Amino acid sequence: MAEYENVILNNLQFLEIMREDLVGNSFLFETQDEVLLENFSKSFAKFLLCSGKIKPCNECISCLKMDKDAHSDVRIYPKNNKNVLVDDVKDLIENIFLKPIESDKNIFIFNEFSSANLQAQNKLLKILEEPPKNSYIILNVTNPSKILPTIMSRCKKVRLKPLSKGEMLSAFQNKEISKLENAVEIAQGSLQKAELFLNDDVFLQTFKNCLNTILELKDSRYLLKFSSKLRAEKDNILLVLEIFESLFRDLLLIKLDKESLVKNKLHLKELLSVCEEYDGDSLDKIIRKIFETKKILESNCNADMLIDSLLLYILEVKYLCRR
Ligand SMILES: [Zn+2]
């Protein structure tokens, strides 16, 4: 069963889509919340395939197979779980003209279709121009700017809204209530963020402190504020360095126009907002410095001093970059 099926089946946007005429269509679902995308499209497929009167009936063979992730007429890509490749589209083409096995529809779901390269997109485009009857192609997309306009125009586009607070609370109702309220507030309607936040408190706090440091460390007046916050993470100093490294690497990728490779996609907007403060060279220097600091940490140096000197270095590089 899709993990958050109960929430999604009652979601207003989901109900709205299901009310429409859904015969043989291509869909593009868009939001930055990958967890919502995956569960939304799975629930959608279950609804389409159900042969019961009130859908999903949870009793017919299709529903039972969907609950076990074992429906032969539903194919989920990418097969490598990373990037959509031309081989995934080839697999779709091999199967889309065949008769469905257990139902009367063939359904193809692409998770993170934004990762598909031009070759894969062009190949899919040919099918989207004239898809066989009773086939459904669902593209889950976190970054629509990576999708060919010709693909966009052939799909029914649905921009998924963040879940409401009530939906979020019921999605995680088995979690400890004290944690839950906090995580739901910060996640702002994103299942993906909430999962991350609920699974690892330490990670969340440290990540937040690191991100805020990058977003707000404008000059030396702010140094004490952030260095004392990060010093509170003393036991996690390596985690602090890892998170910094991943965030600065993302900033560098943005500078190099390789946004699709950014790891912290959920924070892309925030990263974009500070990326003007650096040039490629300064980011390269900072990443080297972090790497160096990790080496020193291995030799058991005073962690407080390491963080202070790293933050000072970042300020210095930013200052030189402004001149
Ligand atoms: Zn059913």
Coordinates of C-alpha atoms and ligand atoms in Angstrom, one line a residue:
M1 CA 0.0 0.0 0.0
A2 CA 1.2 3.5 -0.6
E3 CA 2.5 4.6 2.7
Y4 CA 0.3 7.7 3.2
E5 CA -2.6 6.3 1.2
N6 CA -5.2 7.2 3.8
V7 CA -4.2 10.8 3.8
I8 CA -3.9 11.0 0.0
L9 CA -7.2 9.3 -0.7
N10 CA -8.9 12.1 1.3
N11 CA -6.8 14.9 -0.1
L12 CA -8.9 17.5 -1.9
Q13 CA -6.6 17.8 -4.9
F14 CA -6.6 14.0 -5.3
L15 CA -10.4 13.9 -5.2
E16 CA -10.6 16.7 -7.7
I17 CA -8.4 14.9 -10.2
M18 CA -10.3 11.6 -9.7
R19 CA -13.6 13.3 -10.6
E20 CA -12.4 14.1 -14.0
D21 CA -12.6 11.9 -17.1
L22 CA -9.4 9.9 -16.9
V23 CA -9.4 7.9 -20.1
G24 CA -6.0 7.2 -21.6
N25 CA -3.9 10.1 -20.4
S26 CA -0.5 11.3 -19.7
F27 CA 0.0 13.1 -16.4
L28 CA 2.8 15.3 -15.0
F29 CA 2.7 15.7 -11.2
E30 CA 4.9 18.4 -9.9
T31 CA 6.1 19.3 -6.4
Q32 CA 9.5 19.3 -4.6
D33 CA 8.2 16.7 -2.2
E34 CA 9.4 13.4 -3.7
V35 CA 7.7 11.3 -1.0
L36 CA 4.3 12.9 -1.8
L37 CA 4.9 12.4 -5.5
E38 CA 5.7 8.7 -5.1
N39 CA 2.7 8.0 -2.9
F40 CA 0.3 10.2 -4.8
S41 CA 1.0 8.5 -8.1
K42 CA 0.8 5.0 -6.5
S43 CA -2.6 5.8 -5.0
F44 CA -3.6 7.3 -8.3
A45 CA -2.7 4.0 -10.1
K46 CA -4.5 1.9 -7.5
F47 CA -7.6 4.1 -8.1
L48 CA -7.4 3.7 -11.9
L49 CA -7.0 -0.1 -11.7
C50 CA -9.6 -0.9 -9.1
S51 CA -12.6 -2.8 -10.4
G52 CA -14.8 -2.2 -7.4
K53 CA -17.7 0.2 -7.2
I54 CA -16.3 2.5 -4.6
K55 CA -12.6 3.0 -5.5
P56 CA -10.3 1.8 -4.2
C57 CA -12.3 -1.0 -2.8
N58 CA -9.3 -2.7 -1.2
E59 CA -10.9 -6.1 -2.1
C60 CA -10.5 -6.6 -5.8
I61 CA -7.5 -8.4 -7.2
S62 CA -6.0 -5.2 -8.5
C63 CA -6.3 -3.5 -5.1
L64 CA -4.7 -6.5 -3.3
K65 CA -1.9 -6.6 -5.8
M66 CA -1.3 -2.9 -5.5
D67 CA -1.1 -3.1 -1.8
K68 CA 1.7 -5.7 -2.2
D69 CA 3.5 -3.6 -4.8
A70 CA 3.0 -6.6 -7.2
H71 CA 0.7 -5.5 -9.9
S72 CA 1.9 -6.7 -13.3
D73 CA 0.3 -3.9 -15.2
V74 CA 2.1 -1.2 -13.2
R75 CA 5.7 -0.4 -14.1
I76 CA 7.8 2.0 -12.0
Y77 CA 11.0 3.7 -13.3
P78 CA 13.8 4.5 -13.1
K79 CA 14.9 0.9 -12.6
N80 CA 18.2 1.9 -11.1
N81 CA 16.4 4.1 -8.6
K82 CA 18.6 7.1 -9.6
N83 CA 18.3 8.6 -13.0
V84 CA 15.8 8.0 -15.7
L85 CA 17.7 6.4 -18.6
V86 CA 16.9 5.8 -22.2
D87 CA 16.7 2.1 -21.3
D88 CA 13.7 2.8 -19.0
V89 CA 11.9 4.4 -21.9
K90 CA 12.8 1.5 -24.1
D91 CA 11.3 -0.8 -21.5
L92 CA 8.1 1.3 -21.6
I93 CA 7.9 1.1 -25.4
E94 CA 8.3 -2.7 -25.3
N95 CA 5.4 -3.0 -22.9
I96 CA 3.0 -0.2 -23.7
F97 CA 1.6 -2.0 -26.8
L98 CA 1.1 -5.3 -25.1
K99 CA -2.3 -6.4 -23.6
P100 CA -2.5 -5.7 -19.9
I101 CA -2.2 -8.9 -17.8
E102 CA -4.4 -8.5 -14.8
S103 CA -6.5 -5.5 -15.6
D104 CA -7.6 -3.4 -18.6
K105 CA -4.9 -0.8 -18.3
N106 CA -1.1 -0.4 -18.5
I107 CA 0.4 2.1 -16.1
F108 CA 3.9 3.6 -16.3
I109 CA 5.2 5.7 -13.4
F110 CA 8.4 7.7 -13.7
N111 CA 9.8 8.9 -10.3
E112 CA 11.9 12.0 -10.6
F113 CA 11.5 12.4 -14.3
S114 CA 13.5 15.6 -14.0
S115 CA 16.6 13.4 -14.0
A116 CA 15.9 12.1 -17.5
N117 CA 18.4 13.2 -20.1
L118 CA 17.5 14.7 -23.5
Q119 CA 17.8 11.3 -25.3
A120 CA 15.3 9.6 -22.9
Q121 CA 12.9 12.6 -23.1
N122 CA 12.9 12.7 -26.8
K123 CA 12.3 9.0 -27.0
L124 CA 9.3 9.3 -24.6
L125 CA 8.0 12.2 -26.6
K126 CA 7.3 10.0 -29.6
I127 CA 5.1 7.8 -27.4
L128 CA 3.4 10.8 -25.8
E129 CA 2.4 12.0 -29.3
E130 CA 0.2 9.0 -29.8
P131 CA -0.1 6.8 -26.7
P132 CA -2.1 3.6 -27.1
K133 CA -5.6 3.6 -25.6
N134 CA -5.9 2.6 -22.0
S135 CA -2.3 3.3 -21.2
Y136 CA -1.4 5.8 -18.6
I137 CA 2.0 7.5 -18.3
I138 CA 2.7 9.4 -15.1
L139 CA 5.7 11.7 -14.8
N140 CA 6.7 12.7 -11.3
V141 CA 8.7 15.9 -11.5
T142 CA 10.5 18.0 -8.9
N143 CA 12.1 20.4 -11.3
P144 CA 9.9 21.2 -14.3
S145 CA 12.6 23.5 -15.9
K146 CA 14.4 20.3 -16.8
I147 CA 11.5 18.9 -18.9
L148 CA 11.2 19.6 -22.6
P149 CA 8.3 22.0 -23.3
T150 CA 7.0 19.6 -25.9
I151 CA 6.6 16.9 -23.2
M152 CA 5.0 19.4 -20.8
S153 CA 2.4 20.4 -23.4
R154 CA 1.4 16.7 -24.0
C155 CA 0.7 16.0 -20.4
K156 CA -2.1 17.0 -18.0
K157 CA -0.1 19.0 -15.5
V158 CA -1.0 19.0 -11.8
R159 CA 1.0 21.1 -9.3
L160 CA 0.6 19.2 -6.0
K161 CA 0.0 21.6 -3.1
P162 CA 1.8 21.1 0.2
L163 CA -0.3 19.0 2.7
S164 CA -2.3 20.8 5.3
K165 CA -1.3 20.7 8.9
G166 CA -4.2 18.3 9.7
E167 CA -3.1 16.0 6.9
M168 CA 0.5 16.0 8.1
L169 CA -0.6 15.2 11.6
S170 CA -2.6 12.3 10.5
A171 CA 0.1 11.0 8.1
F172 CA 2.4 10.6 11.1
Q173 CA -0.2 9.9 13.8
N174 CA 1.8 7.0 15.2
K175 CA 4.7 9.3 16.1
E176 CA 5.4 10.8 19.5
I177 CA 3.3 13.9 19.8
S178 CA 5.9 16.3 21.2
K179 CA 8.3 15.6 18.2
L180 CA 5.4 15.6 15.8
E181 CA 4.1 19.2 16.3
N182 CA 7.6 20.6 15.8
A183 CA 8.5 18.5 12.8
V184 CA 5.2 19.3 11.1
E185 CA 5.7 23.0 11.6
I186 CA 9.2 23.0 10.1
A187 CA 8.3 20.6 7.3
Q188 CA 5.6 23.0 6.0
G189 CA 3.4 20.4 4.3
S190 CA 6.3 18.3 2.9
L191 CA 6.1 14.6 3.7
Q192 CA 9.7 14.2 2.6
K193 CA 11.0 16.9 5.0
A194 CA 8.8 15.6 7.8
E195 CA 10.2 12.1 7.4
L196 CA 13.7 13.4 7.6
F197 CA 13.0 15.6 10.6
L198 CA 11.1 12.9 12.5
N199 CA 13.8 10.3 11.9
D200 CA 16.7 12.1 13.1
D201 CA 16.5 15.0 15.6
V202 CA 20.2 15.6 15.8
F203 CA 20.5 15.7 12.0
L204 CA 17.7 18.2 11.8
Q205 CA 19.1 20.7 14.4
T206 CA 22.6 20.5 13.0
F207 CA 21.4 20.9 9.4
K208 CA 19.3 23.9 10.3
N209 CA 22.2 25.6 12.1
C210 CA 24.5 25.0 9.2
L211 CA 22.1 26.2 6.6
N212 CA 21.3 29.3 8.6
T213 CA 24.9 30.0 9.0
I214 CA 25.4 30.0 5.2
L215 CA 22.2 32.1 4.7
E216 CA 22.9 34.7 7.3
L217 CA 26.6 34.9 8.0
K218 CA 27.0 38.3 6.3
D219 CA 30.0 39.8 8.2
S220 CA 32.0 39.4 11.3
R221 CA 29.3 40.8 13.6
Y222 CA 27.4 37.6 13.1
L223 CA 30.4 35.4 13.8
L224 CA 29.9 34.8 17.5
K225 CA 26.2 34.0 17.0
F226 CA 26.8 31.2 14.6
S227 CA 30.1 29.9 16.0
S228 CA 28.4 29.5 19.4
K229 CA 25.5 27.7 17.8
L230 CA 27.7 25.3 15.9
R231 CA 29.9 24.8 18.9
A232 CA 26.9 23.4 20.7
E233 CA 27.1 20.6 18.2
K234 CA 30.6 19.8 19.4
D235 CA 30.0 16.0 19.4
N236 CA 28.7 16.3 15.9
I237 CA 31.5 18.4 14.5
L238 CA 32.2 16.0 11.7
L239 CA 28.5 16.1 10.8
V240 CA 28.7 19.9 10.8
L241 CA 31.6 19.7 8.4
E242 CA 29.8 17.1 6.2
I243 CA 26.7 19.2 6.0
F244 CA 28.7 22.3 5.2
E245 CA 30.6 20.5 2.5
S246 CA 27.4 19.2 0.9
L247 CA 25.8 22.7 1.0
F248 CA 28.9 24.4 -0.5
R249 CA 29.3 21.7 -3.1
D250 CA 25.7 22.4 -4.1
L251 CA 26.4 26.2 -4.3
L252 CA 29.3 25.3 -6.6
L253 CA 27.1 23.1 -8.8
I254 CA 24.6 26.0 -9.1
K255 CA 27.4 28.3 -10.2
L256 CA 28.4 25.7 -12.8
D257 CA 24.8 25.5 -14.1
K258 CA 24.5 22.0 -12.9
E259 CA 21.4 22.5 -10.8
S260 CA 20.0 19.0 -11.5
L261 CA 22.9 17.5 -9.6
V262 CA 22.3 19.5 -6.4
K263 CA 21.9 17.2 -3.4
N264 CA 19.9 19.4 -1.1
K265 CA 17.1 20.0 -3.6
L266 CA 14.7 20.8 -0.9
H267 CA 16.7 23.9 -0.1
L268 CA 17.5 25.0 -3.7
K269 CA 15.6 28.2 -3.3
E270 CA 17.5 29.3 -0.2
L271 CA 20.8 28.3 -1.8
L272 CA 20.0 30.3 -5.0
S273 CA 19.3 33.3 -2.8
V274 CA 22.9 33.4 -1.5
C275 CA 24.8 32.0 -4.5
E276 CA 25.5 35.6 -5.7
E277 CA 27.7 36.1 -2.7
Y278 CA 30.3 33.8 -4.1
D279 CA 32.1 33.0 -7.3
G280 CA 33.3 29.6 -8.5
D281 CA 36.8 30.2 -7.3
S282 CA 35.8 31.2 -3.8
L283 CA 33.5 28.2 -3.4
D284 CA 36.3 26.0 -4.5
K285 CA 38.6 27.5 -1.8
I286 CA 35.9 27.0 0.9
I287 CA 35.4 23.4 -0.1
R288 CA 39.1 22.8 0.1
K289 CA 39.2 24.4 3.5
I290 CA 36.5 22.2 4.8
F291 CA 38.3 19.2 3.5
E292 CA 41.5 20.4 5.2
T293 CA 39.5 20.9 8.5
K294 CA 38.2 17.4 8.4
K295 CA 41.8 16.1 8.1
I296 CA 42.8 18.2 11.1
L297 CA 39.8 17.0 13.1
E298 CA 41.0 13.4 12.5
S299 CA 44.2 14.3 14.5
N300 CA 42.0 15.3 17.5
C301 CA 42.4 19.0 17.4
N302 CA 40.3 21.5 19.5
A303 CA 37.0 21.5 17.7
D304 CA 35.9 25.0 18.8
M305 CA 38.9 26.6 17.2
L306 CA 38.3 24.6 14.0
I307 CA 34.8 25.9 13.6
D308 CA 35.8 29.5 14.4
S309 CA 38.6 29.5 11.9
L310 CA 36.4 27.9 9.2
L311 CA 33.7 30.6 9.6
L312 CA 36.4 33.3 9.6
Y313 CA 37.8 31.8 6.4
I314 CA 34.4 31.8 4.8
L315 CA 33.9 35.5 5.7
E316 CA 37.3 36.3 4.3
V317 CA 36.7 34.6 1.0
K318 CA 33.3 36.3 0.7
Y319 CA 34.9 39.7 1.4
L320 CA 37.6 39.2 -1.3
C321 CA 34.9 38.0 -3.7
R322 CA 32.9 41.3 -3.2
R323 CA 35.9 43.5 -4.0
Ligands
ZN1 ZN -10.4 -2.5 -5.9

